[in-house]
PDB file of C-alpha atoms in Angstrom:
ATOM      1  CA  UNK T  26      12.241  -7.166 -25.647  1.00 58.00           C
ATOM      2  CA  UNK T  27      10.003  -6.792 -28.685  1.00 51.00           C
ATOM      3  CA  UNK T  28       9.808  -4.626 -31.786  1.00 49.00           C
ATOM      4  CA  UNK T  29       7.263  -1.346 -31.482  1.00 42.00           C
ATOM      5  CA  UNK T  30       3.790  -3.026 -30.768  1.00 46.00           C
ATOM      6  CA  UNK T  31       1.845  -3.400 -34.518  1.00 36.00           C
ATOM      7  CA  UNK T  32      -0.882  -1.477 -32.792  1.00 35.00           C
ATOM      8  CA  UNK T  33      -1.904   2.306 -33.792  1.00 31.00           C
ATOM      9  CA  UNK T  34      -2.341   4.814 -30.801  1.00 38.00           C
ATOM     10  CA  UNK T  35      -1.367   4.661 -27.285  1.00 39.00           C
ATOM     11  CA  UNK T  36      -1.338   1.439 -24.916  1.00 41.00           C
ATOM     12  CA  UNK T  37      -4.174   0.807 -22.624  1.00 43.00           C
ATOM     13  CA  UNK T  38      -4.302   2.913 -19.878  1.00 46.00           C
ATOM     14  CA  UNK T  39      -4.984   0.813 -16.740  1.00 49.00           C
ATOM     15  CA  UNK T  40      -7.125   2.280 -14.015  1.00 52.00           C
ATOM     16  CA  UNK T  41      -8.291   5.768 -15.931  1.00 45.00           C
ATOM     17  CA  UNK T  42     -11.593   6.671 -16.003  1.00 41.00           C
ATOM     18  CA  UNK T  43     -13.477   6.005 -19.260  1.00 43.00           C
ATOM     19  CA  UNK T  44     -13.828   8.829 -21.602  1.00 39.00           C
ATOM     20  CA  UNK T  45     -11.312  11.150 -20.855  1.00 45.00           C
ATOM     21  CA  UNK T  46      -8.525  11.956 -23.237  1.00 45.00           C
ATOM     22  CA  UNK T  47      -5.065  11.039 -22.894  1.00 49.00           C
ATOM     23  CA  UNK T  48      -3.903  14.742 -24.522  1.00 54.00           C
ATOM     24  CA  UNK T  49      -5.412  16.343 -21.708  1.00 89.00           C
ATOM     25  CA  UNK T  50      -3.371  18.948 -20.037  1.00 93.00           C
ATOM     26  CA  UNK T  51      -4.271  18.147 -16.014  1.00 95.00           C
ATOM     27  CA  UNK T  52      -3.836  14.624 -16.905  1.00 96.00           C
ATOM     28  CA  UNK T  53      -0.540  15.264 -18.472  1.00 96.00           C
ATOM     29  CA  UNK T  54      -0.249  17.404 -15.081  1.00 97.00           C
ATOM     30  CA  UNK T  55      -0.663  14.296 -12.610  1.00 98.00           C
ATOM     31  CA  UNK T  56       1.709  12.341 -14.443  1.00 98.00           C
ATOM     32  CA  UNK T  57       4.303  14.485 -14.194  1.00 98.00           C
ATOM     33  CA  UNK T  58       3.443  15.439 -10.533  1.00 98.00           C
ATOM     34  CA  UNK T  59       4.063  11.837  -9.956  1.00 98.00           C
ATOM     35  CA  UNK T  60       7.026  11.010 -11.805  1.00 98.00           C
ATOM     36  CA  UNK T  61       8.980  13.661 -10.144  1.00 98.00           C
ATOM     37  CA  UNK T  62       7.448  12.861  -6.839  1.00 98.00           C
ATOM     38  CA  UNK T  63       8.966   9.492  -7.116  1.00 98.00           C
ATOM     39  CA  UNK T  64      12.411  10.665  -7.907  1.00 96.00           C
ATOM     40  CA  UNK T  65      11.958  11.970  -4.002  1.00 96.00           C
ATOM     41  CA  UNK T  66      10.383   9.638  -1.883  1.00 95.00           C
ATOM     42  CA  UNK T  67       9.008   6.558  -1.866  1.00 95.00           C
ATOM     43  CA  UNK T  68       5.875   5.623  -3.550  1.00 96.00           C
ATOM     44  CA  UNK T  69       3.870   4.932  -0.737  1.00 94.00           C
ATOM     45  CA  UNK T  70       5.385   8.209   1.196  1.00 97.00           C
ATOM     46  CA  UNK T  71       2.992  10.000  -2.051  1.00 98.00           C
ATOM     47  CA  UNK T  72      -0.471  10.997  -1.224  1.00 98.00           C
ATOM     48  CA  UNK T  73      -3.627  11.857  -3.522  1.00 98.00           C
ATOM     49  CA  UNK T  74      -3.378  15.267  -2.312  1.00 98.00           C
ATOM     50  CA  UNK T  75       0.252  15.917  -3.338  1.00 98.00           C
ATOM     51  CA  UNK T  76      -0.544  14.385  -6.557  1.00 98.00           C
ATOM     52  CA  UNK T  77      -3.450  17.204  -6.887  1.00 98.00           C
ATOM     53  CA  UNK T  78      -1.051  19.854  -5.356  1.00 98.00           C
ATOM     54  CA  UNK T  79       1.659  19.257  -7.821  1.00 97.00           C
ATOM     55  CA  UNK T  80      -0.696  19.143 -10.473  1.00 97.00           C
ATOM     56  CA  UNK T  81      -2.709  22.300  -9.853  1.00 97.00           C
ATOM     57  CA  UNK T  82      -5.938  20.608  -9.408  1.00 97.00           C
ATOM     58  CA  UNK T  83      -8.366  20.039  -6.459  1.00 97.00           C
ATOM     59  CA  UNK T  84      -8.318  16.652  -5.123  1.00 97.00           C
ATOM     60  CA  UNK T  85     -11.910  16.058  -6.936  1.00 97.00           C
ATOM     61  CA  UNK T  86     -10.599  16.635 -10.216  1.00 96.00           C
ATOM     62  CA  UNK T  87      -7.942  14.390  -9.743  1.00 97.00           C
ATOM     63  CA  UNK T  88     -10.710  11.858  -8.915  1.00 97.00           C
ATOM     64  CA  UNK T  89     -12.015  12.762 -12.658  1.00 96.00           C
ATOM     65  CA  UNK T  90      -8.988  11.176 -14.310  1.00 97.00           C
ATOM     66  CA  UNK T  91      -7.666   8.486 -11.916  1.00 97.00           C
ATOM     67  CA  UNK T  92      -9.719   6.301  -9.595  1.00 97.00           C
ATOM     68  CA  UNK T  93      -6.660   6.044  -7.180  1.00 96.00           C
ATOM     69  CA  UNK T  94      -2.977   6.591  -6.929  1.00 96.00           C
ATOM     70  CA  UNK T  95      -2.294   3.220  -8.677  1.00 96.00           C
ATOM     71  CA  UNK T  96      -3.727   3.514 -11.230  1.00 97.00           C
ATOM     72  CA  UNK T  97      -1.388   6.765 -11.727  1.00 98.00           C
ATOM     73  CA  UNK T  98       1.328   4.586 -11.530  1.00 97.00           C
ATOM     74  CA  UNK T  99      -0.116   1.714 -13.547  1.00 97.00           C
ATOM     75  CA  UNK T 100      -0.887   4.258 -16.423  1.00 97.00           C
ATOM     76  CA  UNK T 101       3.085   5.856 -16.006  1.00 98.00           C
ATOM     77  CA  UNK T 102       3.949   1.517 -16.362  1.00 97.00           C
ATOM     78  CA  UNK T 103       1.891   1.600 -19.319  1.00 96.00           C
ATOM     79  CA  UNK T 104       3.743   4.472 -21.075  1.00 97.00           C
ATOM     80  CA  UNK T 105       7.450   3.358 -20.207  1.00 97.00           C
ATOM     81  CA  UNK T 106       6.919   0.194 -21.348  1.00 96.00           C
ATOM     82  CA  UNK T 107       5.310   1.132 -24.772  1.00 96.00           C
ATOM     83  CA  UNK T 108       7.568   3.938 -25.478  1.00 97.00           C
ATOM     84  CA  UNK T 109      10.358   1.134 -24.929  1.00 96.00           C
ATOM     85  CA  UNK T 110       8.503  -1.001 -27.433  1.00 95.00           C
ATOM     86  CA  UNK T 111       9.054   1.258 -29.653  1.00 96.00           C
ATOM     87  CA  UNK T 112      12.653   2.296 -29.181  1.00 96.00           C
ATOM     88  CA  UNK T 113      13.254  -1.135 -29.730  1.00 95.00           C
ATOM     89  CA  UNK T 114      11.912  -0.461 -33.690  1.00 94.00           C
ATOM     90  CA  UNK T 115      12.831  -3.460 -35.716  1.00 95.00           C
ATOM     91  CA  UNK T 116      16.050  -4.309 -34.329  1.00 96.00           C
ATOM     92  CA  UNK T 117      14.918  -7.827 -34.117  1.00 96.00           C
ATOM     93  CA  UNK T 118      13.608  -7.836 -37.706  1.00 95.00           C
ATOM     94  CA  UNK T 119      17.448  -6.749 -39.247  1.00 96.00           C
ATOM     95  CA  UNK T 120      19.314  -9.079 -36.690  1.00 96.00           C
ATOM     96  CA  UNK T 121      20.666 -11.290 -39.730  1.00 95.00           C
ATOM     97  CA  UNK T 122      22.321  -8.589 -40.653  1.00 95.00           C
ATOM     98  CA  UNK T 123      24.815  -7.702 -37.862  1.00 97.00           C
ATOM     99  CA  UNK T 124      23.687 -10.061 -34.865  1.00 97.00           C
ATOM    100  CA  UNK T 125      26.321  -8.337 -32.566  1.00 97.00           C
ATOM    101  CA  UNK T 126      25.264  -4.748 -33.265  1.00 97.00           C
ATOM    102  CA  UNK T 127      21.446  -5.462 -33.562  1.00 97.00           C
ATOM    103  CA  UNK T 128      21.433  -6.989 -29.945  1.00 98.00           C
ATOM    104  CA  UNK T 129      23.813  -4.550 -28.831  1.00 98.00           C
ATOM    105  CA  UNK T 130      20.863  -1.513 -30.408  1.00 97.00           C
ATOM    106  CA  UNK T 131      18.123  -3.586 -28.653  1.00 97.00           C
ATOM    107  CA  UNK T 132      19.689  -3.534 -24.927  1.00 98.00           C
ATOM    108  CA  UNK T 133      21.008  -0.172 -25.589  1.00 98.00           C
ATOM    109  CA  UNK T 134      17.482   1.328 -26.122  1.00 97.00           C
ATOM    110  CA  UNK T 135      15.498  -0.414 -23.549  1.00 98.00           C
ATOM    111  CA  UNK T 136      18.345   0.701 -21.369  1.00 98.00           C
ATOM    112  CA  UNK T 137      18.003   4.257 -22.326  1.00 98.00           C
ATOM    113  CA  UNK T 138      14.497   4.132 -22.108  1.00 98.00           C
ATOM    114  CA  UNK T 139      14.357   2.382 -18.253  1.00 98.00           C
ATOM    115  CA  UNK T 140      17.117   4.824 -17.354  1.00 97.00           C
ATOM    116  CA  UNK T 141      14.964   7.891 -18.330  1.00 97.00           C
ATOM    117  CA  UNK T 142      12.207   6.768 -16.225  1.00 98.00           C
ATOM    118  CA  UNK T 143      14.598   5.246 -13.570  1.00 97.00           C
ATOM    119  CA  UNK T 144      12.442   6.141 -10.667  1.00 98.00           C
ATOM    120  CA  UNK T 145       8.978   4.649 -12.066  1.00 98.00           C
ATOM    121  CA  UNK T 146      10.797   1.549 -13.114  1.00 97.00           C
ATOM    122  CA  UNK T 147      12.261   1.145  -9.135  1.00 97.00           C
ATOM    123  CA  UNK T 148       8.923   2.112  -7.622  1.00 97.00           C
ATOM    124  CA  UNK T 149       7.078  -0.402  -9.777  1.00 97.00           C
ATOM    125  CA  UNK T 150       9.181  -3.262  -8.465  1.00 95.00           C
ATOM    126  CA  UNK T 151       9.120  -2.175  -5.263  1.00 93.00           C
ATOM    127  CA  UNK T 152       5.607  -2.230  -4.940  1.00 94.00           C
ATOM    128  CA  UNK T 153       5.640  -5.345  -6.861  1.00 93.00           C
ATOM    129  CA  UNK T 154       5.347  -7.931  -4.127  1.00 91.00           C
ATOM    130  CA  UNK T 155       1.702  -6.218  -2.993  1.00 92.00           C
ATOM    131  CA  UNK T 156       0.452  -4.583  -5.736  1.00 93.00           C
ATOM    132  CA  UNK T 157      -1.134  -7.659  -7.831  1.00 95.00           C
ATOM    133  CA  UNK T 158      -2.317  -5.262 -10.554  1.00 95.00           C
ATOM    134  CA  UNK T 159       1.551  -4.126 -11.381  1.00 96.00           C
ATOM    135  CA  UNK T 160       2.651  -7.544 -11.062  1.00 95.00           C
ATOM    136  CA  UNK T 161       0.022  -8.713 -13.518  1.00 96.00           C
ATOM    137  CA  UNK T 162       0.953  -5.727 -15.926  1.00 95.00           C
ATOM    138  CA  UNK T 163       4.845  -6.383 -15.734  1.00 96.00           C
ATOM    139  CA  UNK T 164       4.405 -10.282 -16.438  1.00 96.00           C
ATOM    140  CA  UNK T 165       2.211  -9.514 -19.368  1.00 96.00           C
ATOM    141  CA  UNK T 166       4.913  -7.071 -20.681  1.00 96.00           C
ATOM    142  CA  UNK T 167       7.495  -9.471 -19.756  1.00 97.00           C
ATOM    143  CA  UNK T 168       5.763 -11.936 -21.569  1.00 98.00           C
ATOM    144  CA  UNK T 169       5.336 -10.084 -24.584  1.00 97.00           C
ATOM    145  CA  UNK T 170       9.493  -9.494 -24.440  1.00 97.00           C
ATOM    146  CA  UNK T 171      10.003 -13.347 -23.837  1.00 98.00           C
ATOM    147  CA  UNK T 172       7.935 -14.851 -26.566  1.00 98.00           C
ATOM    148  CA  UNK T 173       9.937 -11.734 -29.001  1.00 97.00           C
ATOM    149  CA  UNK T 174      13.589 -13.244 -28.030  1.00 98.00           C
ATOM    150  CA  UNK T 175      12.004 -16.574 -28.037  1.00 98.00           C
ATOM    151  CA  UNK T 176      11.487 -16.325 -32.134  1.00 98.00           C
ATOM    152  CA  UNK T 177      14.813 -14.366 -32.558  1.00 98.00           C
ATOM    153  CA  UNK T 178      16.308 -16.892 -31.025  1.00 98.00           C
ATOM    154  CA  UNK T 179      14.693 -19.672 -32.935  1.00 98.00           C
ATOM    155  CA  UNK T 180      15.516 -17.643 -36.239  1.00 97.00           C
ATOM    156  CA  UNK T 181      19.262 -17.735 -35.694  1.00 97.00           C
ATOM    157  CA  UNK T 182      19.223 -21.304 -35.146  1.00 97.00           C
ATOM    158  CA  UNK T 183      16.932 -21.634 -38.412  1.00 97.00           C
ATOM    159  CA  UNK T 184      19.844 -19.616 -40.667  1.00 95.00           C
ATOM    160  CA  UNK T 185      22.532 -21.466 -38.683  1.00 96.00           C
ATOM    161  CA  UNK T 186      24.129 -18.518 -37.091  1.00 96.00           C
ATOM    162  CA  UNK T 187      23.358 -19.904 -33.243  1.00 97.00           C
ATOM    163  CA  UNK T 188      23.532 -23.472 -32.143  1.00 97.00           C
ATOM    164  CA  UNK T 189      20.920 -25.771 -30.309  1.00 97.00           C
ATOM    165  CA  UNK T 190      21.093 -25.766 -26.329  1.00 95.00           C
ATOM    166  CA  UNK T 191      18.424 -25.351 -24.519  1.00 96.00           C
ATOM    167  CA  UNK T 192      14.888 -24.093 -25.317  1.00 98.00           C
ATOM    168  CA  UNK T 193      14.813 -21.116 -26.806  1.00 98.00           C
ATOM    169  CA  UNK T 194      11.539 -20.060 -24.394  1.00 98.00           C
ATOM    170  CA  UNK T 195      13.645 -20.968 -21.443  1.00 98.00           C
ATOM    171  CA  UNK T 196      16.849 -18.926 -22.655  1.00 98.00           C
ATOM    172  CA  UNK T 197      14.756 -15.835 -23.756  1.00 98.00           C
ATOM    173  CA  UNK T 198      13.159 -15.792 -19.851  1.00 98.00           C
ATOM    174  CA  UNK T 199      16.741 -16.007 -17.851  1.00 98.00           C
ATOM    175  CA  UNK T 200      18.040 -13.464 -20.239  1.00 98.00           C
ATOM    176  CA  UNK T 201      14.943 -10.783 -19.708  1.00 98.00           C
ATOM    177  CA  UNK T 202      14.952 -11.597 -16.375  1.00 97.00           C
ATOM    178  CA  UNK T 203      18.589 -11.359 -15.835  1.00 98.00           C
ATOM    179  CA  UNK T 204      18.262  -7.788 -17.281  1.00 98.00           C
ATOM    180  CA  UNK T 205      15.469  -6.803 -15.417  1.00 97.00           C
ATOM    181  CA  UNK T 206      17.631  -7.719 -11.784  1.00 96.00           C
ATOM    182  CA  UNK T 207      20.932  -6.093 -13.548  1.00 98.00           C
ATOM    183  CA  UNK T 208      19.190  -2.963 -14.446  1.00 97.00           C
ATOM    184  CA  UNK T 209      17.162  -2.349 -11.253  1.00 97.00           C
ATOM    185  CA  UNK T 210      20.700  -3.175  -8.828  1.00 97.00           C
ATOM    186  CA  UNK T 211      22.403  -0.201 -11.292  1.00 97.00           C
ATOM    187  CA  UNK T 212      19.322   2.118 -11.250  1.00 97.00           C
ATOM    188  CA  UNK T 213      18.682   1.974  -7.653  1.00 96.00           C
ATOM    189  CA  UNK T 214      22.682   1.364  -6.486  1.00 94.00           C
ATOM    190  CA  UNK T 215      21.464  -1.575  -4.963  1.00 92.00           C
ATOM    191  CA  UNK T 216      25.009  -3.487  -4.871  1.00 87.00           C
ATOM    192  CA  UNK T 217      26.582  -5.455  -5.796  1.00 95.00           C
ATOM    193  CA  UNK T 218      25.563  -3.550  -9.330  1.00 97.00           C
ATOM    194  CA  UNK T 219      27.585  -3.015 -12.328  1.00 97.00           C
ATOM    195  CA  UNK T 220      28.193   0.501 -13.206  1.00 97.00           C
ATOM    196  CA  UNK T 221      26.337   2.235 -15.337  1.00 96.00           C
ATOM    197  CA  UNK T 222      28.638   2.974 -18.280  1.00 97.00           C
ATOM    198  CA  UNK T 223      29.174  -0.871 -18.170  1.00 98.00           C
ATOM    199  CA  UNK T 224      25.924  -2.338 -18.236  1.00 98.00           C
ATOM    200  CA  UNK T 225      24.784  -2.425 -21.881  1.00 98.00           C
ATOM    201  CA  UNK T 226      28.112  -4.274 -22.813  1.00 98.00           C
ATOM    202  CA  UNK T 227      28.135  -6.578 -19.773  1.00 98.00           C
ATOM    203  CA  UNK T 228      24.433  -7.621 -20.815  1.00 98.00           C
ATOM    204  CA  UNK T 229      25.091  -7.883 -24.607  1.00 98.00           C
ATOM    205  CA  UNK T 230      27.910 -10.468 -23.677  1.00 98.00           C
ATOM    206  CA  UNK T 231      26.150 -12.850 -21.544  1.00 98.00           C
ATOM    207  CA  UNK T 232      23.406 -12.588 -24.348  1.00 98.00           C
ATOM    208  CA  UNK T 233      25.556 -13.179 -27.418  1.00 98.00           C
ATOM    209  CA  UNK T 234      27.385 -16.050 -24.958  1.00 98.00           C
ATOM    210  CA  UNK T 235      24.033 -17.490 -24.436  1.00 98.00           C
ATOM    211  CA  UNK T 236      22.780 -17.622 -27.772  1.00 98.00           C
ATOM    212  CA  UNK T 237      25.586 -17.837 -30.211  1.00 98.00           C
ATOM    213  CA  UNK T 238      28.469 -19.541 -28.163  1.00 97.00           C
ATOM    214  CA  UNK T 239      30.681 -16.771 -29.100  1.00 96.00           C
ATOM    215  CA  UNK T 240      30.457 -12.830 -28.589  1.00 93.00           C
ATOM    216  CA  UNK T 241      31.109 -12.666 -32.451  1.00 93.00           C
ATOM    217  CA  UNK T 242      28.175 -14.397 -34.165  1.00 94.00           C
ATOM    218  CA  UNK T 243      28.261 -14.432 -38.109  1.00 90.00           C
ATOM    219  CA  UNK T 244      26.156 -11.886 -40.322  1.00 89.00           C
ATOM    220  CA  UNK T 245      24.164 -13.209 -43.096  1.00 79.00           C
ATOM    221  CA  UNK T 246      25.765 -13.829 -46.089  1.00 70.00           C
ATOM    222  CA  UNK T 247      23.079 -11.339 -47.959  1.00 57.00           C
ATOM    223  CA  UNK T 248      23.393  -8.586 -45.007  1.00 49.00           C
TER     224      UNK T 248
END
């Protein structure tokens, strides 16, 4: 989990054809098609022509803005993960000044944000395992995430609001990773899962466990 990327303008989009923009309206179109496709059936159940179908558009223009159907779902990737960059904002930035509620504002944004695009999120890591260009996008996001709780971490144990353990690399990977397997079993119902209502509390209090020792971690003495 990270604060919005620094960055002006939208993410990368993997896969797209060079030159087109990303306001366009058939684009926009295919996107769509496919997100609601996926709330349906099964990613690989989705064809190139139901893509152009749902979009309105002949299966040659679709071939204008996406070289394949992955890189459809690379470019959908792209967008869930940066618009949950920046719901995060600068949660991580303020955390001094009310650990508890800061982490609690984190989790509960990136969970609102995967739970809006539940069905992307569960095709992604289903396809996972044999698609090695969403694998390498999701560890480079995950990545990004780690090395973010990495430094929060670090920072409460530099103001003495969270105690030594282990490293603080190694904490901030169980924990993202632990959210990613929580979130995907609740999402998809794939038991045993914790239930929806529950989940943003159940993961703030393994985190605060984790880090502070306690599920009440002290605010700075300015904030």
């Amino acid at each position: 989990m990270t604060p919005a990327r620094t960055s002006t303008g939208s993410a990368p989009t993997r896969g797209r054809r060079p030159g087109r923009s990303t306001g366009d309206d058939r684009e926009v179109a295919i996107l769509a098609t496919a997100e609601r496709l996926l709330g349906q059936r099964p990613f690989g159940e989705i064809s190139i022509d139901d893509l152009a179908r749902g979009a309105g558009i002949s299966r040659p223009t679709f071939y204008f803005y996406f070289p394949s159907k992955d890189a459809v779902l690379l470019t959908l990737l792209d967008r869930v993960t940066e618009e949950a960059d920046a719901a995060a904002g600068d949660a991580l930035v303020r955390l001094a000044e009310d650990p508890r509620a800061r982490w609690r504002e984190l989790i509960a944004r990136f969970h609102a944000t995967f739970g809006g695009h539940r069905d992307v999120v569960l095709a992604c890591a289903q396809v996972r395992g044999t698609n090695a260009e969403v694998r390498r996008l999701w560890a480079e996001v995950l990545e990004r995430w780690v090395r973010a709780v990495e430094a929060a971490v670090e920072g409460e144990r530099a103001r003495g609001a969270a105690p030594d353990g282990l490293p603080a690399r190694d904490l901030a990977i169980a924990l993202n990773s632990m959210n990613e397997r929580v979130w995907y079993a609740t999402f998809a119902g794939d038991g045993p899962a914790v239930a929806e209502r529950d989940v943003v509390d159940v993961l703030l209090d393994v985190w605060l466990t984790a880090i502070y020792r306690t599920t009440t971690p002290p605010v700075s003495p300015s904030g």
